PDB file of C-alpha atoms and ligand atoms in Angstrom:
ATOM      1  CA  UNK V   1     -19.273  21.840 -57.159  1.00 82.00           C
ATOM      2  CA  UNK V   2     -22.556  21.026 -57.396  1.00 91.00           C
ATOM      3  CA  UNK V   3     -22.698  16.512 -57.028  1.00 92.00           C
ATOM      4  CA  UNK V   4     -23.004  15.036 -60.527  1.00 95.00           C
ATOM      5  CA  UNK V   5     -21.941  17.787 -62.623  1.00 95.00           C
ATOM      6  CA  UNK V   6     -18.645  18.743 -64.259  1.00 95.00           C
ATOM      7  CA  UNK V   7     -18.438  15.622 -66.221  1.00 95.00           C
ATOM      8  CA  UNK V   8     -16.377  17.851 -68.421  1.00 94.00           C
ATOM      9  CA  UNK V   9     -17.243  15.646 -71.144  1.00 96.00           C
ATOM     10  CA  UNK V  10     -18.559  16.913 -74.846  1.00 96.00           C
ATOM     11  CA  UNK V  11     -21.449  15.147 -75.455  1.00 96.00           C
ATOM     12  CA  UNK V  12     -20.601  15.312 -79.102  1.00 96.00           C
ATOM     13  CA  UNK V  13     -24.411  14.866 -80.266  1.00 95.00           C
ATOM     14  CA  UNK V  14     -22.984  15.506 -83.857  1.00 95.00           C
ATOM     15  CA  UNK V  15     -21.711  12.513 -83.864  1.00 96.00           C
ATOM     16  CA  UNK V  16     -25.084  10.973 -82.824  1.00 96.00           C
ATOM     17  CA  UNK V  17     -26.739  10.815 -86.086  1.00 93.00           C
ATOM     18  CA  UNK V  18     -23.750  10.180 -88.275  1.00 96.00           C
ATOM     19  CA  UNK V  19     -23.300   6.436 -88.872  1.00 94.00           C
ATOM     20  CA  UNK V  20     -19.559   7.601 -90.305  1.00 97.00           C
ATOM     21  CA  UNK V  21     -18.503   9.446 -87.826  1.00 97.00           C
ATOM     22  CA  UNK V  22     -19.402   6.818 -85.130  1.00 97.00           C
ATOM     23  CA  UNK V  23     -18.247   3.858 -86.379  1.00 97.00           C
ATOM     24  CA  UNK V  24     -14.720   6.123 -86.891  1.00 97.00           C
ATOM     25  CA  UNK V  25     -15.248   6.827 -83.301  1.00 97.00           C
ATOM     26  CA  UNK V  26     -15.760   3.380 -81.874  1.00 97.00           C
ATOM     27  CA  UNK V  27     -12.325   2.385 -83.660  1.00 97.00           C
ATOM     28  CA  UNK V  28     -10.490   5.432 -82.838  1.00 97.00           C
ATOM     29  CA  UNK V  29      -7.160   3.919 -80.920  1.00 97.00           C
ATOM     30  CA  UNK V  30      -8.550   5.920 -78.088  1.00 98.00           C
ATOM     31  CA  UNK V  31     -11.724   4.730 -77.809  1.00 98.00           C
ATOM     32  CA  UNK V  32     -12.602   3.238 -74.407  1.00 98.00           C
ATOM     33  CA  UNK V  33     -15.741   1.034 -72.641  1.00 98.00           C
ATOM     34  CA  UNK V  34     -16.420   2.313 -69.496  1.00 98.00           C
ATOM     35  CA  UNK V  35     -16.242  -0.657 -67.423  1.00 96.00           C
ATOM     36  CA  UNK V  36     -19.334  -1.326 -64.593  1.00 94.00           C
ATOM     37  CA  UNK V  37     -19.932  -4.339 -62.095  1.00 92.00           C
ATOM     38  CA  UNK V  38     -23.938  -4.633 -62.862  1.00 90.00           C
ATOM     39  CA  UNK V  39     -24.780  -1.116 -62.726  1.00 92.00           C
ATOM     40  CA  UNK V  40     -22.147  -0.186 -60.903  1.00 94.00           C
ATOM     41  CA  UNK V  41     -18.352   1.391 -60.688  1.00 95.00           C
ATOM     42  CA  UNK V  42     -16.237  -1.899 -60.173  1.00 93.00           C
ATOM     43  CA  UNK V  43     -14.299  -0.473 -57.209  1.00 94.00           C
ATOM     44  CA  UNK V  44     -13.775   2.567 -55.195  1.00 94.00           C
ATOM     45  CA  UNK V  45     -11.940   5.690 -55.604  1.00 96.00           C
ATOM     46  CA  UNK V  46     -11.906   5.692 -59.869  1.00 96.00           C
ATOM     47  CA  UNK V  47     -13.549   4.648 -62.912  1.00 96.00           C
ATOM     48  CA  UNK V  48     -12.088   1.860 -65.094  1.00 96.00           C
ATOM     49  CA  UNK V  49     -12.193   2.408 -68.358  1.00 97.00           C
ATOM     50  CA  UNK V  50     -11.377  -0.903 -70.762  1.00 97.00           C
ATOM     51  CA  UNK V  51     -10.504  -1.757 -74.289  1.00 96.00           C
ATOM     52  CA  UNK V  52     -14.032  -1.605 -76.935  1.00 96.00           C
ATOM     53  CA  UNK V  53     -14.790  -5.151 -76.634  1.00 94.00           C
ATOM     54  CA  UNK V  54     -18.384  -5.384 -76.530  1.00 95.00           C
ATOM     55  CA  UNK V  55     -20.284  -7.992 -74.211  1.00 93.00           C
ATOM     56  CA  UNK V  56     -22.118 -10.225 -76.512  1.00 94.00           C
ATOM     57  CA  UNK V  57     -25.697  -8.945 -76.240  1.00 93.00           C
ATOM     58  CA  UNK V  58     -24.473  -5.385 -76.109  1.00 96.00           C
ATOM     59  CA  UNK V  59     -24.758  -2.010 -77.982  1.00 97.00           C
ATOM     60  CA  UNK V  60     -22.402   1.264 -77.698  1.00 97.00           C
ATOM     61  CA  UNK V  61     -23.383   4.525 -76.197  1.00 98.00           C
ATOM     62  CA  UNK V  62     -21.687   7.171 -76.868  1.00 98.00           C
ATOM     63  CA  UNK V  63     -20.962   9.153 -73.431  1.00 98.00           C
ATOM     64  CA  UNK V  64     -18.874  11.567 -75.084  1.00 98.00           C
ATOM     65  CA  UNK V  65     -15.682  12.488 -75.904  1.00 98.00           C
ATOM     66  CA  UNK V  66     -12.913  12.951 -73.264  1.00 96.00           C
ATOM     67  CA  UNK V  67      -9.853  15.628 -74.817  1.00 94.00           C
ATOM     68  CA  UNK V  68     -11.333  14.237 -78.177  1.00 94.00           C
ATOM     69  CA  UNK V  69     -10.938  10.609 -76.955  1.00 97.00           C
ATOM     70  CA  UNK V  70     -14.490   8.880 -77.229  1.00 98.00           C
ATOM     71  CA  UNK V  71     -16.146   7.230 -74.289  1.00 98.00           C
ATOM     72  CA  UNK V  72     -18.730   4.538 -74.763  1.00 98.00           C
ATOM     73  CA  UNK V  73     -20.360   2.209 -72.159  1.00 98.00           C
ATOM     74  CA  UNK V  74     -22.103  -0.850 -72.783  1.00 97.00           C
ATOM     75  CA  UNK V  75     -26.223  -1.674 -72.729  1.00 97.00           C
ATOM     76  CA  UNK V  76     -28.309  -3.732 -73.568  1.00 94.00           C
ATOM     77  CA  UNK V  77     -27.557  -6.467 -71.175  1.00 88.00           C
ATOM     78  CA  UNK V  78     -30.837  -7.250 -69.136  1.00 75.00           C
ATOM     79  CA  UNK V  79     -29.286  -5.423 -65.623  1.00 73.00           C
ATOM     80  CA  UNK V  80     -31.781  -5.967 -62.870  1.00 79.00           C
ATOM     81  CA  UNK V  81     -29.585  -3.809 -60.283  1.00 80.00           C
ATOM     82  CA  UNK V  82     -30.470  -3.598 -56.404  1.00 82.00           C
ATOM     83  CA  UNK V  83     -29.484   0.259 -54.527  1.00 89.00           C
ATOM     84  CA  UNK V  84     -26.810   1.847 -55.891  1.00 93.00           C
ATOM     85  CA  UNK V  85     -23.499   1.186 -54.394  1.00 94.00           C
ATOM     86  CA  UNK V  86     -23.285   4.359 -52.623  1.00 93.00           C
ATOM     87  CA  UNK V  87     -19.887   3.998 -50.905  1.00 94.00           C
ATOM     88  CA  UNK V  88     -18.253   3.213 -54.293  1.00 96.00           C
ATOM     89  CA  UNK V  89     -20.167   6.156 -56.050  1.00 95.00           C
ATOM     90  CA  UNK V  90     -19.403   8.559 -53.363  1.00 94.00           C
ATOM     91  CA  UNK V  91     -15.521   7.709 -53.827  1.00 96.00           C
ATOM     92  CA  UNK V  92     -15.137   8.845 -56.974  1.00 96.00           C
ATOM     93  CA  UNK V  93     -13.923  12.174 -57.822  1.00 96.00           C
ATOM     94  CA  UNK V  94     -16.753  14.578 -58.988  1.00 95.00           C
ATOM     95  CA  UNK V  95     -16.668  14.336 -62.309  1.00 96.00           C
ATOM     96  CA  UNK V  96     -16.012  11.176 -62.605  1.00 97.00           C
ATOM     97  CA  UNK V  97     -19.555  10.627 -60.558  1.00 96.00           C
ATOM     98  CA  UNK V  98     -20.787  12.698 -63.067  1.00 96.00           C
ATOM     99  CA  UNK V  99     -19.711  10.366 -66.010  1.00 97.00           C
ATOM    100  CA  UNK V 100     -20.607   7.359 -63.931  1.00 96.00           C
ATOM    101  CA  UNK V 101     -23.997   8.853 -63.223  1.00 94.00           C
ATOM    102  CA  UNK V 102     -25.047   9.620 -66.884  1.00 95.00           C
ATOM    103  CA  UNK V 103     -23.993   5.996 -68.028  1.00 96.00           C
ATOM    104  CA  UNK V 104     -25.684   4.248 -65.137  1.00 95.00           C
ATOM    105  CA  UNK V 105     -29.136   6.509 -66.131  1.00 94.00           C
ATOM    106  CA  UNK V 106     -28.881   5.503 -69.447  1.00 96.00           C
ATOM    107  CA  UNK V 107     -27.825   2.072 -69.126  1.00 95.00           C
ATOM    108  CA  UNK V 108     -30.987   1.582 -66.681  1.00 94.00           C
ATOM    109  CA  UNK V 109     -33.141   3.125 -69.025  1.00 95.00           C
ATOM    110  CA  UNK V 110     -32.261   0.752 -71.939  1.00 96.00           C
ATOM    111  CA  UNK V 111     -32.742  -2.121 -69.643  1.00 93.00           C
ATOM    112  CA  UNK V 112     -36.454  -0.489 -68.512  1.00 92.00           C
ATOM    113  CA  UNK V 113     -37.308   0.184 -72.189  1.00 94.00           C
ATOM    114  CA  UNK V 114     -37.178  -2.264 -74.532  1.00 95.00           C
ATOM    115  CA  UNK V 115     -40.593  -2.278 -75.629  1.00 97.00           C
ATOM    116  CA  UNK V 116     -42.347   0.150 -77.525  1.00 98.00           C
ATOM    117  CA  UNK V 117     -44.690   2.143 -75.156  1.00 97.00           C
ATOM    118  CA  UNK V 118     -46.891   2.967 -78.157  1.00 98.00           C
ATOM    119  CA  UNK V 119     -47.402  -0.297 -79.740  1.00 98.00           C
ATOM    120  CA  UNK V 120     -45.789  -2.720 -77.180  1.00 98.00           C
ATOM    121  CA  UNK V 121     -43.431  -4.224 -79.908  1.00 98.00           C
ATOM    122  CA  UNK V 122     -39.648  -4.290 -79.356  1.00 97.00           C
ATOM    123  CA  UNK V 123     -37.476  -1.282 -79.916  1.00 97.00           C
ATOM    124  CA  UNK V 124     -34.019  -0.759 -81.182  1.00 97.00           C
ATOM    125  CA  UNK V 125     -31.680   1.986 -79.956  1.00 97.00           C
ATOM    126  CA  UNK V 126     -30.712   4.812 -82.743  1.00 96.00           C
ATOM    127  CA  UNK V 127     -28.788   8.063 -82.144  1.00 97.00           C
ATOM    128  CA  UNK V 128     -25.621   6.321 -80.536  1.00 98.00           C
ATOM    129  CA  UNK V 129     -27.977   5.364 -77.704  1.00 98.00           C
ATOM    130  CA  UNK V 130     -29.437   8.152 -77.080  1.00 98.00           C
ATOM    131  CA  UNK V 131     -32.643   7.106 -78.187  1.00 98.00           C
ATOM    132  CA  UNK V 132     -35.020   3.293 -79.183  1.00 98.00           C
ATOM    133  CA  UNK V 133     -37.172   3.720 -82.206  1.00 98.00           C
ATOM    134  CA  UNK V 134     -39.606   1.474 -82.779  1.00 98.00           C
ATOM    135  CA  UNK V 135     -39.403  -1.155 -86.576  1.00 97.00           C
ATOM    136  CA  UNK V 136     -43.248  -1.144 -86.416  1.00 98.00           C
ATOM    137  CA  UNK V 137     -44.922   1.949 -85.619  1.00 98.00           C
ATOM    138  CA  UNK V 138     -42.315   4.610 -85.904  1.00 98.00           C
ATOM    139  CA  UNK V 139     -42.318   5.764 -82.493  1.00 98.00           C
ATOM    140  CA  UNK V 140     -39.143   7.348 -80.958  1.00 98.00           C
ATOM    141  CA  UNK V 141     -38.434   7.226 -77.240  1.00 98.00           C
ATOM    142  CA  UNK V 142     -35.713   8.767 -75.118  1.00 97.00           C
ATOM    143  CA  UNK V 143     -33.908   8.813 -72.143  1.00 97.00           C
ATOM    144  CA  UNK V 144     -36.606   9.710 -69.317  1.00 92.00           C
ATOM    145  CA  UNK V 145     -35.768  12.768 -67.175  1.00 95.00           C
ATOM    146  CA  UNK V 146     -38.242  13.661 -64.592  1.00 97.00           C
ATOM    147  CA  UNK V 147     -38.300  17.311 -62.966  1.00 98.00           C
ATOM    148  CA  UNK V 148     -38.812  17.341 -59.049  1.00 98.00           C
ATOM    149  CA  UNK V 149     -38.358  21.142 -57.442  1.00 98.00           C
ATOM    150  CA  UNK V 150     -36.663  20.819 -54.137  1.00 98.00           C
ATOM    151  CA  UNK V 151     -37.507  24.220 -52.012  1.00 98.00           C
ATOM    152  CA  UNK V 152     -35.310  26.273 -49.666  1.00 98.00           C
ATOM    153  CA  UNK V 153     -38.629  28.063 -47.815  1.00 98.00           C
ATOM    154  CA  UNK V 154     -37.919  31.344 -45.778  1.00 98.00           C
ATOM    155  CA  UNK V 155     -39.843  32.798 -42.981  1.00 98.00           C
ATOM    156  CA  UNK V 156     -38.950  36.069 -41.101  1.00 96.00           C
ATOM    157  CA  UNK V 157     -40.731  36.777 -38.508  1.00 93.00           C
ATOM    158  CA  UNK V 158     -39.786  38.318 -34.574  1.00 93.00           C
ATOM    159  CA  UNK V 159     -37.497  35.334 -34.353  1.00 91.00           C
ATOM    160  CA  UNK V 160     -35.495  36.143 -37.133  1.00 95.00           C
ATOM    161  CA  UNK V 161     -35.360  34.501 -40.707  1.00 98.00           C
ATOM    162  CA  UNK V 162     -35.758  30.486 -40.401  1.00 98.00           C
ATOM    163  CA  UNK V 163     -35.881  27.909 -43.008  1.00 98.00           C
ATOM    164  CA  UNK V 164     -38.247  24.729 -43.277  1.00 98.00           C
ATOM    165  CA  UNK V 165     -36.817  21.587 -42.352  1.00 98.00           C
ATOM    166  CA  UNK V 166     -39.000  18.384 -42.243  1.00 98.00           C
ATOM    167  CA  UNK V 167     -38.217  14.730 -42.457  1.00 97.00           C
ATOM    168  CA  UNK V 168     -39.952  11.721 -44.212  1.00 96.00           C
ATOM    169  CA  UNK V 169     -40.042   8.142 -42.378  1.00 95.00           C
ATOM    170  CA  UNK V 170     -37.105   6.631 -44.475  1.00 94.00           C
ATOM    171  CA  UNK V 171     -34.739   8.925 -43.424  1.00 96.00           C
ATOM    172  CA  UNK V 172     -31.467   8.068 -41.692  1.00 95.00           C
ATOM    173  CA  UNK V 173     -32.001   9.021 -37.769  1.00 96.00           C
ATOM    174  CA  UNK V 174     -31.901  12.936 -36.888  1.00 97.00           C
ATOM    175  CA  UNK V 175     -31.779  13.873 -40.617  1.00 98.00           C
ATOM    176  CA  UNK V 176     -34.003  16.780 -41.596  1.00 98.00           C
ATOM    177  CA  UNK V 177     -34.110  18.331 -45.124  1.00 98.00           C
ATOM    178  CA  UNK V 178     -35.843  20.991 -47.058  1.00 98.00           C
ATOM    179  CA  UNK V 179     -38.989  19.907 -49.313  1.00 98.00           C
ATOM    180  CA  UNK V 180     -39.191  18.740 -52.770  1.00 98.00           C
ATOM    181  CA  UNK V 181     -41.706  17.394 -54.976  1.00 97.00           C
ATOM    182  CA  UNK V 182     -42.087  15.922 -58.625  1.00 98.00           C
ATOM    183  CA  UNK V 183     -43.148  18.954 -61.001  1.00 98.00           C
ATOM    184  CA  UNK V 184     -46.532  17.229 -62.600  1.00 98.00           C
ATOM    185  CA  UNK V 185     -47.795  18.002 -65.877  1.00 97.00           C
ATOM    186  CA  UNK V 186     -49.268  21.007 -67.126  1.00 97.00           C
ATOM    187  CA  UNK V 187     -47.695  22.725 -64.259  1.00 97.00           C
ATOM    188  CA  UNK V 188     -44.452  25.579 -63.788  1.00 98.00           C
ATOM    189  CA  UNK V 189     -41.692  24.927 -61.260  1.00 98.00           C
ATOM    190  CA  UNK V 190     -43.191  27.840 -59.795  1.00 98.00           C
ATOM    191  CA  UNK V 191     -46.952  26.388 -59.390  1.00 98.00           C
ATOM    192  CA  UNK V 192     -45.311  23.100 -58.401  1.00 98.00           C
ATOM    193  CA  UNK V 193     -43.228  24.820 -55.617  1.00 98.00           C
ATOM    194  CA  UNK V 194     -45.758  26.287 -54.193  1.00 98.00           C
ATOM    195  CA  UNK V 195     -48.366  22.998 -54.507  1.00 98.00           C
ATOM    196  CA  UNK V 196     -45.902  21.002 -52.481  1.00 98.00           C
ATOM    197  CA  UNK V 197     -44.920  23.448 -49.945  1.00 98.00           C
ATOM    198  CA  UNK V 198     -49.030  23.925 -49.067  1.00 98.00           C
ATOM    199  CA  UNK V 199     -49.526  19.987 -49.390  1.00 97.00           C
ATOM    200  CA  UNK V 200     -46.911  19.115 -47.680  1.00 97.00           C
ATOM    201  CA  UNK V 201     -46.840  21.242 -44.507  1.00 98.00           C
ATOM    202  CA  UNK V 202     -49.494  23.770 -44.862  1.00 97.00           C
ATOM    203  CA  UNK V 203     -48.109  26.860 -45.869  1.00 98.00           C
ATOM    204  CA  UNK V 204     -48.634  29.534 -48.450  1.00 98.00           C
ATOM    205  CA  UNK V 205     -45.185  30.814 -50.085  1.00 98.00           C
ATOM    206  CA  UNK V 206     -44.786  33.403 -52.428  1.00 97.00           C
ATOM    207  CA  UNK V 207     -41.788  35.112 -54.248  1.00 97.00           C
ATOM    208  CA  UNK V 208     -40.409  31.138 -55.962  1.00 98.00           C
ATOM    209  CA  UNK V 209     -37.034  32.040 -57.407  1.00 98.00           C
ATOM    210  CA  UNK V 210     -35.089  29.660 -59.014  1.00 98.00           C
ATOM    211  CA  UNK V 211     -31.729  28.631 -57.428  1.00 98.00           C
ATOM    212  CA  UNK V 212     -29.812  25.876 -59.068  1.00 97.00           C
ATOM    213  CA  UNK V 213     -30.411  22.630 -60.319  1.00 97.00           C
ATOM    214  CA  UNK V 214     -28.566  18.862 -59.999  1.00 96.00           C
ATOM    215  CA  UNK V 215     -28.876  15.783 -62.028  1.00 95.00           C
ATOM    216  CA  UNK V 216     -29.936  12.998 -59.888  1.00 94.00           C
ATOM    217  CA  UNK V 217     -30.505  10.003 -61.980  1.00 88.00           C
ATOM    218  CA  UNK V 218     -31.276   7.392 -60.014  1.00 88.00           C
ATOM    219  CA  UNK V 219     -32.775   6.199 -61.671  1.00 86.00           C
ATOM    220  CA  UNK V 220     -34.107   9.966 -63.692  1.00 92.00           C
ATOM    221  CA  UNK V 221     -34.253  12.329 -62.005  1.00 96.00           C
ATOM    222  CA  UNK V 222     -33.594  16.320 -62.432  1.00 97.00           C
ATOM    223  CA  UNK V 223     -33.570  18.238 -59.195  1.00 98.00           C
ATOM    224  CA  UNK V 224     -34.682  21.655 -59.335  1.00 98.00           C
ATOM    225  CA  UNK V 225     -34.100  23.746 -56.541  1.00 98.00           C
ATOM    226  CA  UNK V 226     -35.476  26.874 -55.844  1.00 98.00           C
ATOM    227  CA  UNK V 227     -35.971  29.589 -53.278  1.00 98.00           C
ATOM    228  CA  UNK V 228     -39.553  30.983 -51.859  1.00 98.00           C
ATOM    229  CA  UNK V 229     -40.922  32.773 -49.356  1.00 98.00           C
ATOM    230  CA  UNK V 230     -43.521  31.995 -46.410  1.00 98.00           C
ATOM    231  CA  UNK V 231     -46.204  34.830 -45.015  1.00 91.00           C
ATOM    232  CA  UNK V 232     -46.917  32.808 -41.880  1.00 95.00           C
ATOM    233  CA  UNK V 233     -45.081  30.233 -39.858  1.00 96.00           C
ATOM    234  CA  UNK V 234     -47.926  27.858 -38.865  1.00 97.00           C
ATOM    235  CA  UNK V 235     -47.071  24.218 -40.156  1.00 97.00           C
ATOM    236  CA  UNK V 236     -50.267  21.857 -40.539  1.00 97.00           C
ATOM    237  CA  UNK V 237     -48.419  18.705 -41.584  1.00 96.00           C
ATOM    238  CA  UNK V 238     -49.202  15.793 -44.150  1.00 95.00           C
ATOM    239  CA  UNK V 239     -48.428  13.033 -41.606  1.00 94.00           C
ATOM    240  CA  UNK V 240     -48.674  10.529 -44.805  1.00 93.00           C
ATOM    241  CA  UNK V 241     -45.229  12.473 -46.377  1.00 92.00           C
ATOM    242  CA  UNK V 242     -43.645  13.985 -43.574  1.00 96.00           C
ATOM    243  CA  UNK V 243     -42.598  12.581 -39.856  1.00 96.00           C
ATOM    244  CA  UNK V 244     -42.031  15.970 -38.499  1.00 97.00           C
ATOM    245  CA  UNK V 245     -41.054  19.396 -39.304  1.00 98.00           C
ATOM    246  CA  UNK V 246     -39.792  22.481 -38.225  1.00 98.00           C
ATOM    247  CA  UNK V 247     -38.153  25.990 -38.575  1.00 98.00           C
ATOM    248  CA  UNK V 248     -34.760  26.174 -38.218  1.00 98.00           C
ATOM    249  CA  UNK V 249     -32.627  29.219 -37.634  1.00 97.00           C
ATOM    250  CA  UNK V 250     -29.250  30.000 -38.826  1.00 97.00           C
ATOM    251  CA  UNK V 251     -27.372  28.751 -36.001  1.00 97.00           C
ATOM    252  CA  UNK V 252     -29.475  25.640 -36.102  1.00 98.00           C
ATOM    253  CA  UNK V 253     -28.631  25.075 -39.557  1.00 98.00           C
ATOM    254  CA  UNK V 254     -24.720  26.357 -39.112  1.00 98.00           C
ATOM    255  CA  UNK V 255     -24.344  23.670 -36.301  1.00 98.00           C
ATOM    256  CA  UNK V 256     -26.231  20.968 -38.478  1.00 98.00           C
ATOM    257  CA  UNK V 257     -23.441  22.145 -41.136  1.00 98.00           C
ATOM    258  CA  UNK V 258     -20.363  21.516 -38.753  1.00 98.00           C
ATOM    259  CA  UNK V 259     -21.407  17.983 -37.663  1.00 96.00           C
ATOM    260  CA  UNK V 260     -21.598  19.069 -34.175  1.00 96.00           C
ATOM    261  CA  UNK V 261     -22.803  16.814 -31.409  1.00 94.00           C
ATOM    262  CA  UNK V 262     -25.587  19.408 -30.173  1.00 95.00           C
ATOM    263  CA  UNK V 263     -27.070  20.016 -33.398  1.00 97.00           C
ATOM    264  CA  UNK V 264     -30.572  19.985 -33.444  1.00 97.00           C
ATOM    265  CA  UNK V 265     -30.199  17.598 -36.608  1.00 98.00           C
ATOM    266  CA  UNK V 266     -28.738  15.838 -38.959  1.00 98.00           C
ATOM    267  CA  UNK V 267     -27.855  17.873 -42.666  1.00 98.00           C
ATOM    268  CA  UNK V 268     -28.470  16.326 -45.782  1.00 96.00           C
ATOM    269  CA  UNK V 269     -24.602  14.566 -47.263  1.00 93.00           C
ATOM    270  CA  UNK V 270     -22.689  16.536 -48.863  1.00 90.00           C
ATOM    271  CA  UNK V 271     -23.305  15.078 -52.755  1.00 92.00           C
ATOM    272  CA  UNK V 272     -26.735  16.883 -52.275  1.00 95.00           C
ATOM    273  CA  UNK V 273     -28.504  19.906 -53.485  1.00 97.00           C
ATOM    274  CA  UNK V 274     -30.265  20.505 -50.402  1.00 98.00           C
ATOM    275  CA  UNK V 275     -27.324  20.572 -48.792  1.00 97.00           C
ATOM    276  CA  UNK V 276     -25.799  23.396 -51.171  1.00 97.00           C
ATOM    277  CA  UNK V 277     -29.290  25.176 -50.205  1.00 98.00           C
ATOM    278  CA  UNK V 278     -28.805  25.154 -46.154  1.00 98.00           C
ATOM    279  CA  UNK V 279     -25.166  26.208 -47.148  1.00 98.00           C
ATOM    280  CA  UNK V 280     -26.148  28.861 -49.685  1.00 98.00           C
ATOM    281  CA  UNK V 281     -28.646  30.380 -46.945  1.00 98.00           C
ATOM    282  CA  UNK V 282     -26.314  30.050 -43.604  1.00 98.00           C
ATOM    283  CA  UNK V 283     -23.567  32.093 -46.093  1.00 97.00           C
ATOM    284  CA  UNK V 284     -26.102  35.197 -46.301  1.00 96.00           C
ATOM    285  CA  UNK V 285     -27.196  35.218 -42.482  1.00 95.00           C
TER     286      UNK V 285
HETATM  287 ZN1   ZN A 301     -44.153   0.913 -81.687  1.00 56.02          ZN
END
């Protein structure tokens, strides 16, 4: 499964925008507060979810409703979190990363957004928290999601079909991954796929299919993977973005895969689309 889906959660936006129905739902017996150290899970291996007593300070969001039991977390407390702590996150099982994931994007978000981008007065939050209007000017603001394509390019040439690999500066040691970029405005996945790829190392792709797509809000993100296709295997790099780059073949990529010692690099974890990529593309070599 794809990392940070299969919350398996309805969302329940009915419920949203009826005052009724929500205030039935935050004292249903089952109701439960998803409970977070900061911004985030309290300890390893499982969420905790506690009784509906709010932190003074606090407002309800409405995660969902779990077999018809509703799931709130709280916001609205100023959080000022460092990284994400990855080893807890990564402990969880998948859909409870999932459920962790949305509430941590959306408890960030409040604590970003308190302030009316429009007229720079403060906002409230409406729709169960999935929203801040603003008292004065009427504005209504959501919960940011930005779209970055991440791009599983192709060459086949006389040495076979290879994939581009590069990696930026911050990466762990040996790790290489595929491309991605933010999507800009007034541009397609498509045009952005194929901007990126030419900025980034030089090369011309053609044929952008989309492939899948992953939630990765930390703090907004929406990962957009796709496949494309490269004419010509000459990389002219973008030394600002990328440390190195190069094409890697399938038993490269297989080796990469396994972990082994005498891989020519390191693969992308396991919680992450590009890994799903390499592994998507190794599985039809
Ligand atoms: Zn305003």
């Amino acid at each position: 499964v794809t990392g940070f889906t299969g919350a398996g959660l309805d969302r329940a936006d009915h419920l949203r925008q009826d005052p009724a129905a929500l205030a039935a739902a935050l004292g249903h017996p089952a109701a439960r507060l998803l409970v977070l150290d900061g911004a985030d899970p309290p300890a390893a291996d499982r969420l905790a979810w506690g009784a509906m007593s709010l932190p003074a300070g606090s407002f309800p969001v409405l995660l969902g409703l779990q077999g018809g039991a509703p799931r709130f977390v709280a916001a609205g407390l100023l959080v000022a979190p460092g990284p994400p702590d990855w080893p807890r996150i990564l402990s969880l099982p998948p859909a409870e990363m999932a459920i962790y994931a949305a509430a941590r994007a959306l408890v960030l978000w409040h604590a970003r957004h308190r302030f009316c981008a429009n007229c720079g007065q403060p906002t409230a939050p409406f729709r169960a928290g999935w929203g801040r209007c603003c008292p004065a000017c009427a504005a209504e603001h959501f919960p940011r999601v930005d779209p970055v394509a991440i791009m599983l390019v192709e060459h086949t040439g006389p040495l076979g079909p290879r994939i581009l690999l590069a990696r930026q500066p911050r990466f762990p040691a040996g790790r290489y991954s595929v491309l991605a970029g933010f999507v800009e405005p007034g541009e397609s996945v498509e045009e952005a796929v194929a901007r990126e790829v030419m900025e980034e190392a030089g090369v011309a792709v053609t044929a952008v299919r989309y492939h899948s797509s992953q939630p990765w809000p930390f703090p907004a993100n929406l990962m957009i993977a796709c496949t494309a296709q490269a004419a010509d295997d000459r990389l002219t790099l973008d030394r600002t973005e990328l440390e190195d780059a190069f094409w890697a073949d399938a038993a490269a990529v297989r080796a990469a895969l396994a972990g082994a010692a005498d891989a020519p690099f390191r693969a992308p974890p396991p919680h992450a689309i590009a890994r799903d990529l390499l592994e998507w593309w190794v599985a039809r070599q």
